[in-house]
């Protein structure tokens, strides 16, 4: 671990140019600080380096040793001119940082070094010459480092080492060649918002402790409901810890709407309830049914067509079957953007069936909801405005940092009555402001993270048109990939036709398999291709793309694009890398 006066002051340099003896390093950091923080950067530099050593605002020279961090003296004058000693992290611990007496300067120095580590990682995340992943097997990392927790504290030098080590082996999910998950990319405004909310470190349950955040959640959820198509943005909603929880909220509220007595009396007081969703839907529907006591056997999977869309006639058939058995259909969850195929269920047809049989219609648009921001692509969610509830994850297609998932409900007040417990020690009824802004009692959680600020600040920075451009670009890149490989030797598409979302599903067929007949042996051998190529990708660290089987289809690649940093060249690289790593299989 380098001590202060070494690598922490370097912005990506590994040749010693980051030494604080080099005045150019201090100049570089302060210029960056001023660029991003304006006057705050000037004040930080002045505080850390002393008024006489702060950088000139107009590009003037910086005094030698300007980058040396100083610790505070013991006098009572602030600021003072007493001699300062260099910060030595080897002799400092967390107890020397704020709120320790005279902990201000060590704290600023420490956090500045942490920030340098983070900024270097951010820059490297967008550098195509760096690895997406520095892969090591679990036992290797466990043996190479001591991760155990101890009774005695480590010094701050060791703490900074842990920060560096953690990021060294972290997956660069913002890298333009990381395509592994639905959530990719690293937005700078969203990142800044995440830093701010962690600094504020407050809770979302009442207006009194999160006034601005609560108002921003109100404004943002209303705007999202307007975009869905509910008149005037009416309704309700909440940000939850991910799409799986949002889907469970929908199931919980749908059950309460039909049988409100279940809240007090439990499942024993209601008949057998049945939910319906497509066979390509997210596993969270069954997980929610298990958690709520409805049971996974009470989730009926509806057949899909060859493109992965729910077949409405099969949905109606299964509803009638259930009713004939004396069971009660209470929820249909349609999917707008399935996880694997990126398929959009026919929402208008599903809405007609739900209306006919008086069943709650939920739309899981965790992956596809972002397309509502695009005038070119929002037609794929036609009928979403007829849903009773919608899950929408801005941390997926819209690139908001994890986590950011919204559950939107068309009927106002239903979520509150379903979940409220009237805890008088938190939701007092004699407060001096409008109690409707104390939103915590409509959540399942008590403590709730501030997730809205990332989305709100990005929306202010980009505008709706900025999100639209982001989404349109990702869809265009997916079409570019599809057009290249659909007739390319060695590639077979999992389903015919242009994908509706950015999901492009395909097999790479190595030369050794191209001459084989399409039989069980070929399928068996083909199933092993994608896992081997993926393993080689990770070991080389060049790129990452997911694979999986689905139904009777053996392992295939599922390429998804949600990172606006990706380009046509990155798509070309992926194709060439797959071919390079799979030619000998």
XYZ file of C-alpha atoms in Angstrom:
585
model
C 0.000 0.000 0.000
C 1.416 3.356 -1.014
C 1.531 5.901 1.739
C 0.435 9.509 1.212
C 2.811 11.059 -1.202
C 2.551 8.191 -3.632
C -0.055 6.670 -5.935
C -3.142 8.187 -4.349
C -2.311 11.559 -5.845
C -1.859 10.117 -9.291
C -4.670 10.229 -11.825
C -3.929 6.935 -13.544
C -0.149 7.341 -13.516
C 1.951 4.400 -12.440
C 5.364 5.936 -13.056
C 5.749 7.960 -9.885
C 4.355 11.138 -11.422
C 1.703 11.170 -8.735
C 4.235 12.027 -6.011
C 3.106 15.052 -3.955
C 6.638 16.447 -4.325
C 5.589 17.078 -7.904
C 3.587 20.343 -7.874
C 1.892 19.368 -11.116
C -0.023 16.648 -9.280
C -1.596 19.097 -6.858
C -2.407 21.365 -9.778
C -4.090 18.479 -11.596
C -6.219 17.509 -8.623
C -7.270 21.064 -7.847
C -8.131 21.733 -11.490
C -10.348 18.664 -11.444
C -11.869 19.720 -8.130
C -12.579 23.209 -9.448
C -14.071 21.819 -12.663
C -16.529 19.580 -10.856
C -17.199 21.598 -7.715
C -16.437 25.215 -8.559
C -15.867 27.266 -5.440
C -15.999 24.214 -3.209
C -12.894 22.883 -4.949
C -11.051 26.129 -4.210
C -12.068 25.966 -0.567
C -10.984 22.337 -0.252
C -7.593 23.072 -1.740
C -7.167 26.096 0.499
C -8.204 24.133 3.566
C -5.957 21.187 2.798
C -2.931 23.078 1.572
C -3.225 26.386 3.431
C -4.227 29.787 2.009
C -0.697 30.534 0.874
C -0.494 27.313 -1.093
C -3.878 27.202 -2.839
C -3.743 26.960 -6.645
C -4.077 30.067 -8.709
C -7.546 30.401 -10.238
C -6.230 31.563 -13.594
C -3.688 28.863 -14.253
C -0.929 30.361 -12.104
C 1.838 28.347 -10.529
C 1.377 26.100 -7.534
C 3.782 26.248 -4.652
C 6.062 23.231 -4.152
C 4.709 20.539 -1.831
C 1.199 21.900 -2.364
C -0.111 18.339 -2.487
C 1.108 17.428 1.008
C -1.795 16.911 3.372
C -1.508 18.562 6.766
C -3.045 17.716 10.097
C -4.545 20.239 12.428
C -2.673 21.638 15.393
C -4.016 21.743 18.936
C -4.623 25.490 19.171
C -8.090 27.029 19.249
C -7.608 29.481 16.383
C -9.289 28.458 13.105
C -7.536 28.907 10.760
C -4.145 29.166 12.356
C -0.550 29.483 11.176
C 0.939 26.779 13.376
C 3.382 24.305 11.766
C 1.653 21.178 10.507
C 2.942 17.639 10.213
C 2.381 15.395 7.226
C -0.551 12.983 7.421
C 0.708 9.457 7.921
C -2.115 6.956 7.525
C -0.020 4.194 9.079
C -0.508 5.944 12.431
C -4.112 7.007 11.917
C -7.323 5.077 12.540
C -11.026 5.686 11.991
C -11.146 7.208 15.473
C -8.897 10.031 14.224
C -11.499 11.098 11.662
C -14.563 13.194 12.323
C -16.237 13.440 14.762
C -12.870 13.270 16.521
C -11.528 16.512 17.916
C -9.331 18.143 15.271
C -10.414 15.428 12.842
C -11.356 17.808 10.049
C -8.085 17.863 8.146
C -7.324 14.115 8.363
C -10.909 13.457 7.309
C -10.661 15.661 4.238
C -7.303 14.141 3.320
C -8.613 10.601 3.749
C -11.804 11.211 1.791
C -9.817 12.963 -0.916
C -7.646 9.866 -1.318
C -10.746 7.683 -1.426
C -12.152 9.990 -4.080
C -8.967 9.667 -6.104
C -9.325 5.881 -6.037
C -12.927 6.180 -7.194
C -12.153 8.681 -9.937
C -9.364 6.520 -11.319
C -11.756 3.573 -11.385
C -14.397 5.647 -13.190
C -11.921 6.686 -15.866
C -10.664 3.126 -16.317
C -14.240 1.862 -16.637
C -14.542 3.667 -19.962
C -11.080 2.730 -21.225
C -11.410 -0.030 -23.806
C -7.762 -0.981 -23.313
C -8.564 -2.119 -19.760
C -10.129 -5.417 -18.793
C -13.814 -5.729 -18.089
C -12.906 -8.180 -15.343
C -9.716 -9.333 -13.617
C -11.073 -12.804 -12.991
C -9.857 -15.033 -10.170
C -11.525 -18.145 -8.833
C -13.076 -17.801 -5.351
C -10.462 -19.966 -3.642
C -7.680 -17.879 -5.215
C -9.062 -14.624 -3.838
C -9.709 -16.192 -0.458
C -6.127 -17.444 -0.258
C -4.461 -14.346 -1.683
C -6.037 -11.870 0.736
C -7.086 -11.908 4.353
C -10.764 -10.944 4.314
C -11.510 -11.980 7.895
C -12.916 -9.528 10.416
C -10.816 -8.876 13.511
C -11.296 -7.470 16.991
C -8.606 -4.805 16.617
C -8.919 -1.926 14.138
C -6.672 -1.524 11.114
C -5.007 1.769 10.300
C -6.253 4.001 7.515
C -3.406 2.990 5.209
C -4.766 -0.552 5.284
C -8.312 0.707 4.818
C -7.310 2.521 1.624
C -5.619 -0.670 0.460
C -8.913 -2.516 0.908
C -10.668 0.098 -1.217
C -8.144 -0.380 -4.004
C -8.234 -4.172 -3.786
C -12.020 -4.306 -3.872
C -12.178 -2.217 -7.032
C -9.288 -4.131 -8.607
C -11.439 -7.257 -8.738
C -14.790 -5.541 -9.268
C -16.547 -6.052 -12.595
C -16.456 -2.834 -14.620
C -20.196 -2.744 -15.304
C -19.770 0.665 -16.935
C -17.254 -0.705 -19.463
C -18.515 -0.331 -23.057
C -17.902 -4.059 -23.594
C -19.818 -5.325 -20.575
C -23.100 -6.790 -21.851
C -23.750 -9.397 -19.181
C -26.779 -8.012 -17.355
C -29.825 -5.875 -18.067
C -28.289 -3.162 -15.869
C -25.093 -1.764 -17.407
C -23.359 1.562 -17.817
C -22.201 4.224 -15.392
C -23.905 7.596 -15.564
C -21.899 10.463 -14.094
C -24.866 12.496 -12.883
C -26.444 9.391 -11.381
C -23.167 8.580 -9.665
C -22.976 12.090 -8.221
C -26.543 11.713 -6.951
C -25.669 8.407 -5.299
C -22.721 10.021 -3.513
C -25.020 12.815 -2.337
C -27.681 10.500 -0.930
C -25.044 8.451 0.896
C -23.675 11.662 2.395
C -27.145 12.801 3.454
C -27.727 9.311 4.941
C -31.393 9.766 5.702
C -34.500 7.643 5.533
C -37.539 7.966 3.292
C -40.340 7.256 5.732
C -41.295 10.796 6.804
C -41.194 14.321 5.442
C -39.624 15.593 8.647
C -36.322 13.778 8.012
C -36.288 13.710 4.193
C -38.249 16.759 3.036
C -36.692 17.271 -0.397
C -36.340 13.569 -1.169
C -39.985 12.890 -0.276
C -41.144 15.713 -2.535
C -38.934 14.500 -5.379
C -40.400 11.014 -5.043
C -43.891 12.505 -5.255
C -43.005 14.543 -8.360
C -41.123 11.729 -10.111
C -43.723 9.016 -9.507
C -46.451 11.358 -10.743
C -44.471 12.014 -13.928
C -43.955 8.273 -14.477
C -47.696 7.681 -14.082
C -48.385 10.406 -16.643
C -46.045 8.685 -19.084
C -47.835 5.364 -18.486
C -51.029 7.152 -19.512
C -53.046 7.515 -16.307
C -54.988 10.821 -16.474
C -53.101 13.650 -14.819
C -50.619 11.196 -13.347
C -53.207 10.081 -10.813
C -52.594 7.072 -8.632
C -49.903 6.048 -6.211
C -46.530 4.375 -6.108
C -43.273 3.821 -4.325
C -39.626 3.102 -5.025
C -38.685 -0.364 -3.812
C -35.487 -2.440 -3.528
C -35.798 -3.925 -7.024
C -38.287 -5.301 -9.537
C -38.868 -8.515 -7.604
C -40.152 -6.539 -4.611
C -42.189 -4.251 -6.872
C -43.865 -7.324 -8.381
C -44.558 -8.676 -4.904
C -46.116 -5.331 -3.947
C -48.456 -5.677 -6.923
C -49.474 -9.172 -5.835
C -49.984 -7.986 -2.254
C -52.181 -5.033 -3.284
C -54.197 -7.095 -5.780
C -54.973 -9.628 -3.062
C -55.971 -6.878 -0.623
C -58.194 -5.204 -3.214
C -60.197 -8.406 -3.690
C -60.098 -9.637 -0.084
C -59.221 -6.802 2.350
C -59.870 -9.111 5.316
C -56.671 -11.008 4.480
C -54.686 -8.213 6.114
C -55.932 -9.112 9.589
C -57.042 -12.719 9.220
C -54.493 -14.155 6.833
C -54.802 -16.664 4.026
C -57.059 -18.939 6.066
C -59.843 -16.386 5.628
C -59.777 -16.346 1.813
C -60.371 -18.951 -0.885
C -57.622 -20.474 -3.017
C -56.167 -17.598 -5.059
C -54.595 -18.071 -8.485
C -52.216 -15.785 -10.365
C -51.327 -16.040 -14.038
C -48.181 -15.072 -15.885
C -46.332 -16.203 -18.988
C -43.919 -19.104 -19.101
C -41.203 -16.582 -20.036
C -41.926 -14.245 -17.128
C -39.516 -13.378 -14.345
C -39.118 -15.858 -11.487
C -40.067 -13.138 -9.000
C -43.770 -13.829 -9.541
C -43.418 -17.295 -8.060
C -41.080 -16.016 -5.377
C -43.636 -13.381 -4.380
C -46.384 -15.993 -4.235
C -44.222 -18.095 -1.933
C -43.441 -15.142 0.334
C -47.100 -14.072 0.590
C -48.359 -17.541 1.438
C -50.209 -17.929 -1.857
C -47.862 -20.713 -2.932
C -45.911 -21.306 -6.113
C -48.434 -23.941 -7.241
C -50.979 -21.125 -7.408
C -49.033 -19.345 -10.145
C -50.206 -20.656 -13.526
C -47.747 -20.273 -16.412
C -49.384 -19.313 -19.702
C -48.014 -20.561 -23.015
C -45.991 -18.228 -25.222
C -45.628 -18.067 -28.988
C -42.293 -18.609 -30.753
C -41.262 -15.000 -30.017
C -41.900 -15.361 -26.278
C -45.212 -13.455 -26.101
C -48.083 -14.641 -23.930
C -50.897 -16.289 -25.927
C -54.173 -14.600 -24.855
C -56.353 -17.557 -25.819
C -54.385 -19.813 -23.496
C -54.725 -17.254 -20.711
C -58.509 -17.207 -21.041
C -58.632 -20.994 -21.222
C -56.660 -21.371 -17.991
C -58.773 -18.743 -16.208
C -61.921 -20.686 -17.042
C -60.331 -23.933 -15.861
C -59.449 -22.374 -12.516
C -62.917 -20.911 -12.026
C -64.508 -24.285 -12.767
C -62.458 -25.771 -9.940
C -63.824 -23.184 -7.537
C -60.568 -21.237 -7.258
C -60.380 -17.437 -7.533
C -58.254 -15.768 -10.237
C -56.970 -12.552 -8.677
C -53.993 -11.350 -10.761
C -52.598 -11.545 -14.273
C -49.001 -10.374 -14.638
C -48.146 -9.505 -18.232
C -44.533 -8.812 -19.146
C -43.285 -5.838 -21.135
C -39.767 -6.920 -22.032
C -39.077 -10.488 -20.933
C -35.703 -11.191 -19.395
C -34.379 -13.532 -22.077
C -36.168 -12.781 -25.359
C -37.099 -9.172 -24.603
C -40.668 -9.973 -25.650
C -43.693 -7.741 -25.047
C -46.934 -9.497 -24.157
C -50.055 -8.280 -26.053
C -51.213 -5.892 -23.335
C -54.431 -4.788 -25.023
C -55.675 -8.373 -25.371
C -54.642 -9.155 -21.794
C -56.448 -6.032 -20.582
C -59.653 -7.125 -22.312
C -59.494 -10.525 -20.586
C -58.791 -8.983 -17.177
C -61.724 -6.611 -17.591
C -64.008 -9.461 -18.662
C -63.222 -11.594 -15.625
C -62.620 -8.731 -13.155
C -58.984 -9.641 -12.477
C -56.198 -7.265 -11.422
C -53.871 -6.570 -14.344
C -50.219 -6.043 -13.490
C -47.534 -5.228 -16.057
C -43.976 -6.200 -15.227
C -42.186 -3.556 -17.286
C -39.014 -3.708 -15.221
C -36.941 -4.191 -18.377
C -39.188 -2.679 -21.041
C -40.629 0.310 -19.172
C -37.849 2.575 -20.364
C -39.215 2.332 -23.911
C -42.099 4.535 -22.774
C -39.595 7.393 -22.949
C -39.117 6.835 -26.693
C -41.642 8.094 -29.239
C -40.255 5.545 -31.675
C -40.644 2.482 -29.451
C -43.358 3.176 -26.858
C -45.993 1.511 -29.078
C -44.611 -1.813 -27.856
C -46.331 -1.122 -24.531
C -49.712 -0.179 -26.014
C -52.335 -1.042 -23.420
C -50.119 -0.430 -20.379
C -52.393 2.471 -19.445
C -55.157 -0.079 -18.731
C -53.096 -1.874 -16.103
C -53.901 -1.636 -12.405
C -50.210 -1.626 -11.513
C -46.866 -1.393 -13.301
C -43.316 -2.286 -12.312
C -40.730 -0.028 -13.970
C -36.981 -0.252 -13.248
C -35.096 2.890 -14.321
C -31.888 1.130 -13.221
C -32.191 -1.098 -16.270
C -32.895 0.474 -19.658
C -32.574 4.069 -18.454
C -29.121 3.570 -16.935
C -29.854 4.886 -13.433
C -27.351 3.450 -10.911
C -28.613 0.480 -8.931
C -31.030 0.325 -7.308
C -34.002 2.213 -8.711
C -37.290 0.357 -9.143
C -40.783 1.834 -9.043
C -44.149 0.225 -8.434
C -46.913 2.409 -9.879
C -50.547 1.847 -8.831
C -53.544 3.297 -10.677
C -55.865 3.562 -7.639
C -54.825 6.208 -5.153
C -54.908 5.294 -1.464
C -55.031 1.539 -1.992
C -51.360 1.000 -1.241
C -51.650 2.988 1.983
C -54.678 1.103 3.292
C -53.114 -2.225 2.327
C -49.872 -1.702 4.226
C -50.347 0.927 6.935
C -49.875 -0.040 10.579
C -50.335 3.412 12.219
C -47.115 3.304 14.233
C -47.656 6.296 16.523
C -43.978 6.712 17.371
C -43.192 7.483 13.723
C -46.396 8.578 12.019
C -47.827 10.916 14.644
C -51.140 12.450 13.592
C -50.591 15.845 15.255
C -47.565 16.992 13.240
C -47.544 20.564 11.975
C -47.348 19.741 8.239
C -49.408 17.851 5.664
C -49.267 14.210 6.796
C -49.852 12.896 3.289
C -46.125 13.406 2.728
C -45.263 10.856 5.417
C -45.124 8.020 2.911
C -43.419 5.330 4.985
C -46.581 3.618 6.196
C -47.536 2.504 2.682
C -44.251 0.606 2.327
C -43.484 -2.892 3.563
C -40.157 -1.596 4.803
C -39.607 0.777 7.650
C -36.125 1.926 6.729
C -36.076 2.818 3.035
C -33.124 3.961 0.931
C -33.313 7.182 -1.073
C -33.508 5.807 -4.610
C -35.410 8.613 -6.292
C -32.691 11.274 -6.299
C -30.542 9.456 -8.872
C -33.426 9.266 -11.312
C -34.654 12.794 -10.629
C -31.224 14.389 -11.042
C -30.503 12.430 -14.225
C -33.899 13.449 -15.589
C -33.106 17.095 -14.876
C -29.704 16.715 -16.512
C -30.876 14.795 -19.595
C -34.478 15.759 -19.999
C -36.943 13.256 -21.380
C -35.306 13.750 -24.776
C -31.971 12.630 -23.356
C -33.430 9.360 -22.118
C -35.142 8.961 -25.469
C -31.824 9.342 -27.323
C -30.172 6.836 -24.966
C -32.897 4.246 -25.521
C -33.102 4.757 -29.277
C -29.336 4.321 -29.564
C -29.351 1.046 -27.621
C -32.202 -0.323 -29.746
C -30.311 0.710 -32.893
C -27.179 -1.107 -31.690
C -29.212 -4.264 -31.089
C -30.596 -4.070 -34.607
C -27.063 -3.535 -35.927
C -25.903 -6.734 -34.186
C -28.907 -8.673 -35.462
C -28.338 -7.543 -39.043
C -24.680 -8.595 -38.933
C -25.106 -12.076 -37.530
C -28.471 -13.201 -38.937
C -26.828 -14.436 -42.161
C -23.226 -14.726 -40.946
C -21.540 -18.100 -41.109
C -21.361 -19.790 -37.737
C -24.378 -18.046 -36.235
C -27.934 -19.271 -35.758
C -30.751 -17.137 -34.385
C -32.836 -18.558 -31.563
C -36.022 -17.121 -33.078
C -36.797 -15.578 -36.450
C -37.246 -11.873 -36.952
C -35.855 -8.644 -35.583
C -35.905 -8.490 -31.780
C -38.359 -6.066 -30.167
C -35.968 -5.032 -27.405
C -32.166 -5.003 -27.194
C -32.120 -8.748 -26.469
C -30.402 -10.571 -29.347
C -30.448 -14.340 -28.812
C -28.186 -16.574 -30.892
C -25.957 -19.622 -30.996
C -22.373 -19.552 -32.159
C -21.712 -22.803 -34.006
C -17.987 -23.701 -34.162
C -16.614 -25.096 -37.459
C -16.538 -28.622 -36.012
C -20.334 -28.606 -35.560
C -21.350 -26.926 -38.804
C -21.108 -30.182 -40.783
C -23.213 -32.216 -38.330
C -26.854 -33.060 -38.841
C -29.366 -31.316 -36.616
C -29.846 -34.099 -34.088
C -29.564 -34.779 -30.365
C -25.778 -35.239 -30.472
C -25.308 -31.879 -32.165
C -27.557 -30.164 -29.612
C -25.658 -31.802 -26.771
C -22.341 -30.557 -28.109
C -23.754 -27.126 -28.953
C -24.994 -26.726 -25.375
C -21.370 -26.766 -24.178
C -20.143 -24.040 -26.561
C -21.522 -20.899 -24.930
C -20.348 -21.797 -21.393
C -16.785 -22.423 -22.607
C -16.660 -19.191 -24.621
C -18.077 -17.266 -21.646
C -15.443 -18.772 -19.342
C -12.696 -17.764 -21.755
C -14.133 -14.257 -22.019
C -13.912 -13.894 -18.255
C -10.407 -15.339 -18.005
C -9.123 -13.019 -20.714
C -11.216 -10.186 -19.266
C -12.092 -8.785 -22.683
C -15.895 -8.757 -22.594
C -18.880 -10.380 -20.914
C -22.182 -11.547 -22.381
C -24.763 -13.820 -20.787
C -25.987 -17.234 -21.882
C -28.737 -19.607 -20.778
C -30.999 -22.440 -21.925
C -34.732 -21.842 -22.297
C -37.351 -24.540 -22.660
C -36.156 -27.051 -25.231
C -33.438 -24.709 -26.496
C -29.900 -25.480 -25.316
C -27.488 -22.817 -24.067
C -27.465 -19.741 -26.283
C -26.021 -16.245 -25.975
C -28.373 -13.488 -24.834
C -26.873 -10.197 -25.828
C -28.447 -7.150 -24.155
C -27.497 -3.504 -24.630
C -28.383 -0.759 -22.155
C -25.053 1.077 -21.901
C -25.004 4.252 -24.032
C -21.184 4.118 -24.039
C -21.305 1.110 -26.392
C -20.650 1.707 -30.100
C -20.787 -0.191 -33.390
C -17.096 -0.949 -32.888
C -17.859 -2.640 -29.557
C -20.470 -4.816 -31.251
C -17.927 -5.712 -33.947
C -15.399 -6.544 -31.231
C -17.867 -8.850 -29.474
C -18.527 -10.821 -32.665
C -14.831 -11.165 -33.417
C -14.088 -12.177 -29.815
C -16.743 -14.892 -29.824
C -15.286 -16.273 -33.038
C -11.708 -16.071 -31.742
C -12.556 -17.859 -28.496
C -14.797 -20.478 -30.088
C -13.063 -21.518 -33.298
C -11.334 -24.537 -31.780
C -14.373 -25.977 -29.991
